[in-house]
Short mmCIF file of C-alpha atoms and ligand atoms in Angstrom, two decimals:
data_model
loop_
_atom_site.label_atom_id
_atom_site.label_comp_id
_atom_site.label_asym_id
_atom_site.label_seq_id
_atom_site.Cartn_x
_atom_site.Cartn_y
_atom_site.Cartn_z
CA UNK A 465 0.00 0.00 0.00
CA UNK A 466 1.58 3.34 -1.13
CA UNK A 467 0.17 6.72 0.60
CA UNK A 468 1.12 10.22 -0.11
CA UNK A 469 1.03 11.60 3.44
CA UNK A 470 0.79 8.67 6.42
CA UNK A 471 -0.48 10.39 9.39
CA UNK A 472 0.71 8.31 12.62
CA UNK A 473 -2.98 9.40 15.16
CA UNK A 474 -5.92 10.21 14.22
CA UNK A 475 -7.06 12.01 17.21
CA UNK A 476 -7.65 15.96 17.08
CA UNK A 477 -3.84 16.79 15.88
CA UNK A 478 -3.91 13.96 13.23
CA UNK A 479 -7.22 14.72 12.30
CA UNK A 480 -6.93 18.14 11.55
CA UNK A 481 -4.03 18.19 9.35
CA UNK A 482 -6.07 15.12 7.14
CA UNK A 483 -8.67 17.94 6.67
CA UNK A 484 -7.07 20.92 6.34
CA UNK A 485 -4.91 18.95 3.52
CA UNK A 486 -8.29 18.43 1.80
CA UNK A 487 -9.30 21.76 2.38
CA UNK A 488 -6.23 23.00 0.86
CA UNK A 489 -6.78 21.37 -2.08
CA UNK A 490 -4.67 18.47 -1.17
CA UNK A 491 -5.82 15.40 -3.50
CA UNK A 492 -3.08 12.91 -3.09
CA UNK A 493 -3.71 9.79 -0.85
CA UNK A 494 -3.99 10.03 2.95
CA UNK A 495 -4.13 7.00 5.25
CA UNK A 496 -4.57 8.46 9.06
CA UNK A 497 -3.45 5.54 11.62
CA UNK A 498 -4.50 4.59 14.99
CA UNK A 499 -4.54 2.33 17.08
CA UNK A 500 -7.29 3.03 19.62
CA UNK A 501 -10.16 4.06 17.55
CA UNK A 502 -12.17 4.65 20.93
CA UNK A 503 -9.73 7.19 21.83
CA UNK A 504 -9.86 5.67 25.33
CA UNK A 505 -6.25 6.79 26.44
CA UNK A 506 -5.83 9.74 23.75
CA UNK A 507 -5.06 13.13 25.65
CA UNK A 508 -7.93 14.39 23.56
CA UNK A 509 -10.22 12.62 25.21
CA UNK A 510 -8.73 13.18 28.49
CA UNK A 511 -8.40 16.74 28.25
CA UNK A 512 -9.89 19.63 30.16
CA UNK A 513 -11.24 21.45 26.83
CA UNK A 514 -10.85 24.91 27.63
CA UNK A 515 -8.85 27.39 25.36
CA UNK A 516 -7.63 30.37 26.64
CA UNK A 517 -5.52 33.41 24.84
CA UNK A 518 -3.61 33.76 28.14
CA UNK A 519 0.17 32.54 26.84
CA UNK A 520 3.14 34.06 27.40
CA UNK A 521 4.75 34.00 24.00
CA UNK A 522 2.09 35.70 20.67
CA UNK A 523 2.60 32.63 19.08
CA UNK A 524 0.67 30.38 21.17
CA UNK A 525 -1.86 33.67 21.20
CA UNK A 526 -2.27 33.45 17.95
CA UNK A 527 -2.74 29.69 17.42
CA UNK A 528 -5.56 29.61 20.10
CA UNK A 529 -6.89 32.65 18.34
CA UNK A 530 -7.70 30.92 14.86
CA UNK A 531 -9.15 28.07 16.95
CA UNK A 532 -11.50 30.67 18.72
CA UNK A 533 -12.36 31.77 15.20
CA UNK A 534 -13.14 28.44 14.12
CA UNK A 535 -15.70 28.37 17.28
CA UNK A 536 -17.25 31.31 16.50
CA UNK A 537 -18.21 29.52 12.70
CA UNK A 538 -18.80 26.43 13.08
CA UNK A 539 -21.77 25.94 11.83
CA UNK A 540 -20.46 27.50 7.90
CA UNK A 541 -17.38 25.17 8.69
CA UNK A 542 -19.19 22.06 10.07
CA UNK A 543 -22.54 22.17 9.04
CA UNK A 544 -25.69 23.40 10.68
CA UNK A 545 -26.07 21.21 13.29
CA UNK A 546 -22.18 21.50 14.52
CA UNK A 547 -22.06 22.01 18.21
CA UNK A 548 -19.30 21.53 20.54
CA UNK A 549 -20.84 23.59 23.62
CA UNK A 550 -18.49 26.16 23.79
CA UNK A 551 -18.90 28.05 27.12
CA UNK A 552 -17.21 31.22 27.16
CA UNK A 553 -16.56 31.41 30.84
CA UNK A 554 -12.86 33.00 30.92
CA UNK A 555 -9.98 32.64 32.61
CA UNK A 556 -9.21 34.07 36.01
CA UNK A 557 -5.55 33.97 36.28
CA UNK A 558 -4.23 35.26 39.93
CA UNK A 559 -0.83 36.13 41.20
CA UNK A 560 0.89 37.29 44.71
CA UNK A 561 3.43 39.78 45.00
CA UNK A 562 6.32 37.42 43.44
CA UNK A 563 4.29 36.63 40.09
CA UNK A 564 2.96 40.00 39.26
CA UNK A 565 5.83 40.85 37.08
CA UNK A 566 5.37 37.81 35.17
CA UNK A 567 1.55 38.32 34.92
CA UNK A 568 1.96 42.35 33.64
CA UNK A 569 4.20 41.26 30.97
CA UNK A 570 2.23 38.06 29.80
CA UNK A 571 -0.80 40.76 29.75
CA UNK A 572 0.97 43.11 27.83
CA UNK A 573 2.08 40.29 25.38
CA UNK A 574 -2.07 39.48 25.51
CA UNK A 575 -2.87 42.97 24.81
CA UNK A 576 -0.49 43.11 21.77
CA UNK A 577 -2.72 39.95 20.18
CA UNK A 578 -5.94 41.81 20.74
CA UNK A 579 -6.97 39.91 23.36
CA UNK A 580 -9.90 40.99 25.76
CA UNK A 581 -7.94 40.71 28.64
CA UNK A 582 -8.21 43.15 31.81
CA UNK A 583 -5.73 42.92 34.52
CA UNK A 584 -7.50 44.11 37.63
CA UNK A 585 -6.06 44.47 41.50
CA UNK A 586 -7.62 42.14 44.42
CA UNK A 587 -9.87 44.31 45.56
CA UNK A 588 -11.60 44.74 41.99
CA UNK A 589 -11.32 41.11 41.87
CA UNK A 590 -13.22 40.36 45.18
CA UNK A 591 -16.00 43.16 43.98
CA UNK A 592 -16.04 40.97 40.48
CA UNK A 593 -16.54 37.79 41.99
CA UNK A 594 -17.59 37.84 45.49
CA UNK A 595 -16.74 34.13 46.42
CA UNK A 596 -13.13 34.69 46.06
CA UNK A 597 -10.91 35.32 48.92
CA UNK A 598 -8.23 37.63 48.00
CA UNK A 599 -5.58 36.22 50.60
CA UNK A 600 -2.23 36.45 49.26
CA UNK A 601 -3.17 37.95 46.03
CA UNK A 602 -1.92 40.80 44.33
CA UNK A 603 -3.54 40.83 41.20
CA UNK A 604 -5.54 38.86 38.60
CA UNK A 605 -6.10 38.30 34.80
CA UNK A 606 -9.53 37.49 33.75
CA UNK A 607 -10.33 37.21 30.03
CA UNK A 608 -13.97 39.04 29.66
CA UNK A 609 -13.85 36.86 25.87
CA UNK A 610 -12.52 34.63 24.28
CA UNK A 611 -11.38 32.37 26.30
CA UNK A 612 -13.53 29.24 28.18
CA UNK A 613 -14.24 25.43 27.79
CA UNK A 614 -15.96 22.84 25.46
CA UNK A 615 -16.73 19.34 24.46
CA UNK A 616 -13.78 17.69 23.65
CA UNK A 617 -14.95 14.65 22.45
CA UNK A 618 -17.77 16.26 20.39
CA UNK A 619 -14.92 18.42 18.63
CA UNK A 620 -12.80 15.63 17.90
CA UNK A 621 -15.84 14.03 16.03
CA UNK A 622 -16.46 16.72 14.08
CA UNK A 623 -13.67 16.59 12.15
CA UNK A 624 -13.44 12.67 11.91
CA UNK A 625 -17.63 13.18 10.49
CA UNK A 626 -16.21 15.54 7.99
CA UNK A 627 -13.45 13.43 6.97
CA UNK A 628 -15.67 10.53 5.81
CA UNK A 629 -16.31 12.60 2.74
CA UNK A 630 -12.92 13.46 2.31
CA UNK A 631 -11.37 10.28 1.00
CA UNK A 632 -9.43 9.40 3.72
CA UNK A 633 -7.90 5.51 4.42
CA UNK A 634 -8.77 5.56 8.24
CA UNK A 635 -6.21 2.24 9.06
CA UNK A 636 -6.52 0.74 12.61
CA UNK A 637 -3.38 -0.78 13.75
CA UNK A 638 -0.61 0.08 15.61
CA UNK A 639 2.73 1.60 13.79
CA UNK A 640 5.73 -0.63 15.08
CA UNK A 641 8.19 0.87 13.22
CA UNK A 642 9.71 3.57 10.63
CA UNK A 643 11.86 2.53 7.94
CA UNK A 644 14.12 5.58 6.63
CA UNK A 645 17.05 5.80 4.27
CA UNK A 646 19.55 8.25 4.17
CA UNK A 647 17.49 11.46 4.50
CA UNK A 648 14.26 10.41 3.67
CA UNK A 649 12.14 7.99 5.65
CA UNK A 650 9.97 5.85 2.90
CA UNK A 651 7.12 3.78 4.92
CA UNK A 652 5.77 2.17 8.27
CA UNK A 653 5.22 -0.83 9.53
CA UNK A 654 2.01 -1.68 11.05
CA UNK A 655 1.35 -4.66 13.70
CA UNK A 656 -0.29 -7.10 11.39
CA UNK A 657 3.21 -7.23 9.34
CA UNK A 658 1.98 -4.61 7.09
CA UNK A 659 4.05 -1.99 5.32
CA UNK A 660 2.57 1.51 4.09
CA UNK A 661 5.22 3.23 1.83
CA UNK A 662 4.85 6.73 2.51
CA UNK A 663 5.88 9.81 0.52
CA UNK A 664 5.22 11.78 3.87
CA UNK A 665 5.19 10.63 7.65
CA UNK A 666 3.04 12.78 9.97
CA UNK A 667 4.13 12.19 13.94
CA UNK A 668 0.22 13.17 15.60
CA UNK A 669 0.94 10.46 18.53
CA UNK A 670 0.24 12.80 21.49
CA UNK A 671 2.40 11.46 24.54
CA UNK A 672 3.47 8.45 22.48
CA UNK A 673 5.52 10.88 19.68
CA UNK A 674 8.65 10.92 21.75
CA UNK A 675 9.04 6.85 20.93
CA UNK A 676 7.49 7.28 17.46
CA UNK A 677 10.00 10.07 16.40
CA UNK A 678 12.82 7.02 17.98
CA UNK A 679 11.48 4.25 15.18
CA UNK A 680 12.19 6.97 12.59
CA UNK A 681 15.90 7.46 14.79
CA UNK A 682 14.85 11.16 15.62
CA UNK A 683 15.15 12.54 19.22
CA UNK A 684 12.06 14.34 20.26
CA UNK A 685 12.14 15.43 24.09
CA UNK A 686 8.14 14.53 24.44
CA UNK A 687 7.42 11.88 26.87
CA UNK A 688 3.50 11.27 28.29
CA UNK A 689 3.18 12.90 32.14
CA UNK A 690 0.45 11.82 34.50
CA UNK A 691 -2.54 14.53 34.91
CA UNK A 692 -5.41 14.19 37.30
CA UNK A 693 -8.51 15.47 36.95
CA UNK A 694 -11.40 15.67 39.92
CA UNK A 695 -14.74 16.32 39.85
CA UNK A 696 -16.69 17.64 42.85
CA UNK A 697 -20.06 18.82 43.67
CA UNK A 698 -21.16 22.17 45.91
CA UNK A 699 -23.77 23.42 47.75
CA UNK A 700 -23.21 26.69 46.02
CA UNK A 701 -23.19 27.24 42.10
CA UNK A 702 -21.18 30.05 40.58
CA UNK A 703 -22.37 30.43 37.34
CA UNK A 704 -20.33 33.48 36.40
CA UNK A 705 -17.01 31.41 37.98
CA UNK A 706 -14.03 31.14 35.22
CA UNK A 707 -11.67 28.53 34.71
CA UNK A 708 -9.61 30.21 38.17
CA UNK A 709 -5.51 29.42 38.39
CA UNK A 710 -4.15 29.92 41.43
CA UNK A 711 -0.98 31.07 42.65
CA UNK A 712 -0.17 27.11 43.24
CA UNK A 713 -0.98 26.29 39.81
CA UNK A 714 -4.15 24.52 41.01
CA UNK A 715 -7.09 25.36 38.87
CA UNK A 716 -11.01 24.98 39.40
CA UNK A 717 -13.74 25.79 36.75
CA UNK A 718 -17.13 24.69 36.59
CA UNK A 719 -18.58 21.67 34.51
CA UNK A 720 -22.47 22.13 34.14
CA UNK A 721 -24.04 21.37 37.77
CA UNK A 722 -20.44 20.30 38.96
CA UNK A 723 -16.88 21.71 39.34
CA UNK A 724 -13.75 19.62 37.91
CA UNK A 725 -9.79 20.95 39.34
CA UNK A 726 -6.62 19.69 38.82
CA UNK A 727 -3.08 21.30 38.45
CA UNK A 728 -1.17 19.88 41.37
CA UNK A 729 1.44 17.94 39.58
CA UNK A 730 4.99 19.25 39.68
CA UNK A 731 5.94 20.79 36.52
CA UNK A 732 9.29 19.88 36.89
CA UNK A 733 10.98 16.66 38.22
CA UNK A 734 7.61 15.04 37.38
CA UNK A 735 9.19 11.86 35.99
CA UNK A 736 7.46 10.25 32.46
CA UNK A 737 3.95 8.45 33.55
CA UNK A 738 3.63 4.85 32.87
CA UNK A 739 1.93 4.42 29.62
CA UNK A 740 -0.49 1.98 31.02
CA UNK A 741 -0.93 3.87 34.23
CA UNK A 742 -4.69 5.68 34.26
CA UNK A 743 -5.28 5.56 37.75
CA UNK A 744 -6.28 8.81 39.24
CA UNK A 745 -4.22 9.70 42.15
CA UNK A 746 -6.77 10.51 44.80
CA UNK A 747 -4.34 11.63 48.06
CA UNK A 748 -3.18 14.79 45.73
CA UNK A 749 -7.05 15.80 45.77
CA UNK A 750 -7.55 15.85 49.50
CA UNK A 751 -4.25 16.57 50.42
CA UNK A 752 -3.04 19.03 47.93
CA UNK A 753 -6.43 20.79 45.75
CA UNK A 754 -8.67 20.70 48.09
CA UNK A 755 -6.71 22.39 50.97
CA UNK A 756 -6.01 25.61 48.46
CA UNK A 757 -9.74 25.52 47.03
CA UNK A 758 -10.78 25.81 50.59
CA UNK A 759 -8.77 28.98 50.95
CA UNK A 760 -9.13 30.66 47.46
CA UNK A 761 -13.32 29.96 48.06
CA UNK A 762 -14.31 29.57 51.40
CA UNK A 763 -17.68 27.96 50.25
CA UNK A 764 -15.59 25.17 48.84
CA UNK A 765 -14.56 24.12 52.10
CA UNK A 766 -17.81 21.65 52.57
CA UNK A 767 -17.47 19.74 49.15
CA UNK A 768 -18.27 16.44 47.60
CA UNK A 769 -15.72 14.68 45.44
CA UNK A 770 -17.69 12.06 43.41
CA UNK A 771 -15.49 11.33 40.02
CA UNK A 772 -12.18 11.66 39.14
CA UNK A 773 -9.68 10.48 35.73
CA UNK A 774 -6.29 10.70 34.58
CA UNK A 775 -4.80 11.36 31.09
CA UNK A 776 -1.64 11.95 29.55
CA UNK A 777 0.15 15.25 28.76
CA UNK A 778 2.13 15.54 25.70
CA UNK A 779 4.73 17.03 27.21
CA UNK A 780 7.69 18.26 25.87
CA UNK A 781 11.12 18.13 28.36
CA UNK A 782 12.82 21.27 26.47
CA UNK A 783 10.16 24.11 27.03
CA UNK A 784 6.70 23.08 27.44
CA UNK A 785 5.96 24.01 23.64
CA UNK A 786 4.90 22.07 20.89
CA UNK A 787 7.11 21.06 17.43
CA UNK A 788 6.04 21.84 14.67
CA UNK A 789 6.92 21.12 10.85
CA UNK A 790 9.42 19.46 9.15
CA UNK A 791 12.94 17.47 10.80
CA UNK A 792 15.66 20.13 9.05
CA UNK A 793 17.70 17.03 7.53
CA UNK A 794 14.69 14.02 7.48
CA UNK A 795 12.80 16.42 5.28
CA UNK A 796 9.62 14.28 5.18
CA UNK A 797 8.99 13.35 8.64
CA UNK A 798 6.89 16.33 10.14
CA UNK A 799 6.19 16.74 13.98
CA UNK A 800 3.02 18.11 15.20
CA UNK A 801 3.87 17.06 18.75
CA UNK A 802 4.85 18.06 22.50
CA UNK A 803 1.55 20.69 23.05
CA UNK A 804 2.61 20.38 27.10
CA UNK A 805 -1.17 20.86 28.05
CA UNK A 806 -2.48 23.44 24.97
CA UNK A 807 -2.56 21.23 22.61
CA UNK A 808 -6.40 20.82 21.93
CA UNK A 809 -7.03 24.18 21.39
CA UNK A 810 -4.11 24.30 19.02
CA UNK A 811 -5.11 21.54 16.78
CA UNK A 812 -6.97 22.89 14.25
CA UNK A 813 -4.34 26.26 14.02
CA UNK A 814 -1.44 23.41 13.56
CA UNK A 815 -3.13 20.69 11.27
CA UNK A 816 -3.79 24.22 9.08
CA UNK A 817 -0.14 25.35 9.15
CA UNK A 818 1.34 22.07 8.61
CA UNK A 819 -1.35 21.12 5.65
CA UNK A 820 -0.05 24.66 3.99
CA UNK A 821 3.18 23.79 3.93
CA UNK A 822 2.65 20.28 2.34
CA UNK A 823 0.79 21.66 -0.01
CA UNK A 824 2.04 25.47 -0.62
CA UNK A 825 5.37 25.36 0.25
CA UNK A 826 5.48 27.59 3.91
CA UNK A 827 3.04 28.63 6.68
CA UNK A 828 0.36 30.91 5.18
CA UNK A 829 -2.41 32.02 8.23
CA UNK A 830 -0.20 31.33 11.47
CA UNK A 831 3.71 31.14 11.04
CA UNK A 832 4.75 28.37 12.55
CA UNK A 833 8.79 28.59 12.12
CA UNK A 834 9.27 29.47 15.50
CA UNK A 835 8.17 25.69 16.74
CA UNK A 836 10.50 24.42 14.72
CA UNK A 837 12.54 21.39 15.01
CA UNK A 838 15.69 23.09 14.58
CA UNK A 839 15.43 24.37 18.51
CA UNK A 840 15.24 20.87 20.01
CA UNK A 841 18.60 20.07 17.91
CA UNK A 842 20.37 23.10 19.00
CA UNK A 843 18.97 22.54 22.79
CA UNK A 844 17.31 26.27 22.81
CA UNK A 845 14.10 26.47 25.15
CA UNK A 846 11.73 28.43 23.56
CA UNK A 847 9.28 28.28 26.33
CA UNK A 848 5.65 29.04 27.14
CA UNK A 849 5.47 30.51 30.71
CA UNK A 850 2.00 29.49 31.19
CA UNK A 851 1.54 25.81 31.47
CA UNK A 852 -1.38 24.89 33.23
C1 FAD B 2133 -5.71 16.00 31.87
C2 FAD B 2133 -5.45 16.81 30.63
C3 FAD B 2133 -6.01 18.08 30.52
C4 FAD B 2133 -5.79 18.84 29.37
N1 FAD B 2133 -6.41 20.04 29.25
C5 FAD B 2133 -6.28 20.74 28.10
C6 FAD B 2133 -6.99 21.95 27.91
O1 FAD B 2133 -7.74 22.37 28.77
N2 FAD B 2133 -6.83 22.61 26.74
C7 FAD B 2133 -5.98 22.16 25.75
O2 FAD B 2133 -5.86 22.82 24.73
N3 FAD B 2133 -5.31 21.01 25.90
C8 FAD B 2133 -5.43 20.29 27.04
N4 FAD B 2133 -4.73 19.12 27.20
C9 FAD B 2133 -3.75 18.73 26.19
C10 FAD B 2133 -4.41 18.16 24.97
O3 FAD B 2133 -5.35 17.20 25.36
C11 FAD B 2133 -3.35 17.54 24.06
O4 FAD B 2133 -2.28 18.44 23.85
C12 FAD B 2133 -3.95 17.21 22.69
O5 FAD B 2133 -5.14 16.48 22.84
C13 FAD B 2133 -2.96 16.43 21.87
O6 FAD B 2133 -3.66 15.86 20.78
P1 FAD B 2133 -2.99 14.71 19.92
O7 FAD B 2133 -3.94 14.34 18.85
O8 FAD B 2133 -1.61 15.14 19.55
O9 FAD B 2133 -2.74 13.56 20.99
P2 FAD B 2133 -3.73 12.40 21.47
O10 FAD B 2133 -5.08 12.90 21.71
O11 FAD B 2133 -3.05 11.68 22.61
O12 FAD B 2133 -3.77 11.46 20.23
C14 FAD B 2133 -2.64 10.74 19.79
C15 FAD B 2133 -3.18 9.49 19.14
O13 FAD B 2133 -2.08 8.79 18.56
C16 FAD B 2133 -2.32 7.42 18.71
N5 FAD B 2133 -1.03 6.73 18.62
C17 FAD B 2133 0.06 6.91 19.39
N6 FAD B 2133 1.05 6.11 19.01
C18 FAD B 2133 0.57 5.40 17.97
C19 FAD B 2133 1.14 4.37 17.15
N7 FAD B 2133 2.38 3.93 17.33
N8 FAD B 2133 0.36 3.85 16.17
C20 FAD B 2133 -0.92 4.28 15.97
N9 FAD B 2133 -1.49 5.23 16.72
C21 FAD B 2133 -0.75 5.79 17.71
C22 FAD B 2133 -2.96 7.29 20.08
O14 FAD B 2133 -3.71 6.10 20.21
C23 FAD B 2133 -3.81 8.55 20.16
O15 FAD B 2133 -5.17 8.33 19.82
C24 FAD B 2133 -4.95 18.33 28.33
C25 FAD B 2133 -4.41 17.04 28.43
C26 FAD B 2133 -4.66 16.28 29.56
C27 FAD B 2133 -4.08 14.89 29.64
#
């Protein structure tokens, strides 16, 4: 079986670049290969689906800016009945005395994207949203639009509906390993002995692309780290409640009638997770979250965990940001990999870029250079401050 372009995942990253190469114009052969068509373990899945234009760097602004215009038209892109339940609830981002520096100059970075950001003192904040306690906060940064949380699932089939008619090979199986020679790598292997030849290889593994980038003998520093998500239920709902960061790094939004939080992992010395290891880690909710959420909103203090899950970040060791196009001397092995955390709302910016440049040459609508490859060879961070 020859392909044109072999896409290694077909969740939201692999997805998206299979149709925005048809909606480029792209007509050569596709195959798009998983190997968990339930998307059981996929990060996608797992996520928290909520976008935000809170970055540090404009580049990840601008990235989760085309996906927030892609929200706001779904229904020409999608179809009529397209609905992903987009909730524009904000981001409340706080710091204390040590991290307003750091919050003023990711605002002013906001502010030079167009984003509706307002950076507001703890005493507006309190008057804003009554429930909060202000203790040990200096300041805030709450996105009045723009920014909020969806259905992640429902988004990822939305683009796997529209690929149906889109002449795609959708292959089930898992790829065992790469073959490449010289400068060029020519096919896969697939576990029922199969080869595809490949004019292209796409890495869209998610937390796996670290060891799929190794069959191809390319170092990628993404390995998949352990994220917990709880759910709890209050006495009191705040409707008007954004997706809140605190100081910690501990977040809380709400979810319909409930609340989810998560955010207590170390960022760093947080070793790879095991890949079979799903197990949410309760101890870090009651000894970790829900001490802080008991300070940040006193009403949280009497509060009724009832679910909890665990995914995998696709998280990238050098800087927390993704990779994006082509390896500088493997030509036609592209990355779309190491979104630390961001990556869902990035998807549909990235599978745009990268479908350009197959088929135009260079990044058209978001430039994409900086994410290069050619940073994780030369070792030089180029990193997103604001990894939640
Ligand atoms: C708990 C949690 C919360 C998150 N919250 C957010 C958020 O709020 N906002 C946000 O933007 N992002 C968030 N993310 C990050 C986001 O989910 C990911 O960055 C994004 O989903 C990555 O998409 P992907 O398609 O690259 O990876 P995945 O969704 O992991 O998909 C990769 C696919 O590749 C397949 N695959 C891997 N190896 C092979 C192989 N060898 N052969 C065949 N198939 C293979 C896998 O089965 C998988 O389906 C969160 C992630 C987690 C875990």
């Amino acid at each position: 079986m020859r392909y044109d372009v072999v896409i290694i995942g077909g969740a939201i990253v692999g997805s998206s670049i299979a149709y925005y190469l048809r909606e480029e114009g792209f007509s050569g052969s596709i195959a798009l290969v998983e190997r968990d068509p339930q998307f059981a373990h996929a990060a996608t899945t797992l996520s928290c689906a909520s976008i935000r234009q809170q970055f540090s760097i404009p580049e990840n602004i601008r990235l989760s800016q085309f996906t927030l215009k892609l929200f706001r038209r779904l229904k020409e892109e999608f179809g009529a009945d397209a609905d992903i339940g987009f909730r524009e609830g904000g981001y409340l981002i706080l710091a204390g005395e040590n991290g307003l520096p750091i919050l003023k100059a990711n605002h002013e970075a906001q502010m030079a994207e167009g984003a509706d950001i307002v950076l507001e003192d703890a005493e507006a904040l309190v008057r804003r949203f009554p429930w909060l306690s202000a203790e040990g906060i200096t300041a805030g940064a709450y996105g009045r639009s723009g920014e909020g949380w969806f259905d992640a699932h429902a988004m990822l089939m939305l683009f796997r509906k529209a690929l149906r008619a889109k002449n795609i090979d959708f292959i089930t199986a898992d790829v065992t390993g790469i073959e490449r020679q010289g400068d060029r790598v020519t096919g896969v292997s697939i576990d029922n002995g199969e080869r595809l030849e490949a004019g292209i290889v796409v890495n869209a593994a998610g937390p796996n692309a670290g060891k799929v980038s190794a069959m191809a003998g390319l170092a990628l520093p993404v390995e998949p780290r352990k994220r917990n998500v709880f759910i709890f239920e209050a006495r009191e709902k705040y409707d008007d409640m954004p997706l809140l960061v605190d100081p910690s790094g501990i977040y809380v939004r709400p979810e319909g009638s409930v609340y989810i939080s998560g955010g207590a992992e170390p960022e760093e010395g947080d070793g790879p997770a095991d890949p079979a290891d799903f197990e949410p880690d309760w101890p870090l909710f009651e000894e970790v979250i829900w001490p802080v959420l008991a300070i940040r909103i006193p009403a949280f203090e009497a509060i009724k965990p009832t679910r909890a899950w665990a995914g995998h970040y696709d998280y990238n060791t050098l800087d927390q940001n993704a990779v994006i196009g082509p390896h500088p001397q493997v030509k036609n092995f592209l990355f779309a990999n190491g979104f630390s955390g961001h990556g869902l709302q990035q998807a549909p910016a990235v599978g745009k870029a990268l479908a350009e440049l197959i088929v135009h040459g260079g990044y058209r609508t978001v430039d994409c250079s900086a994410f290069g490859y050619s940073r994780v060879a030369e070792g030089r961070a180029f990193r997103e401050l604001n990894v939640i």
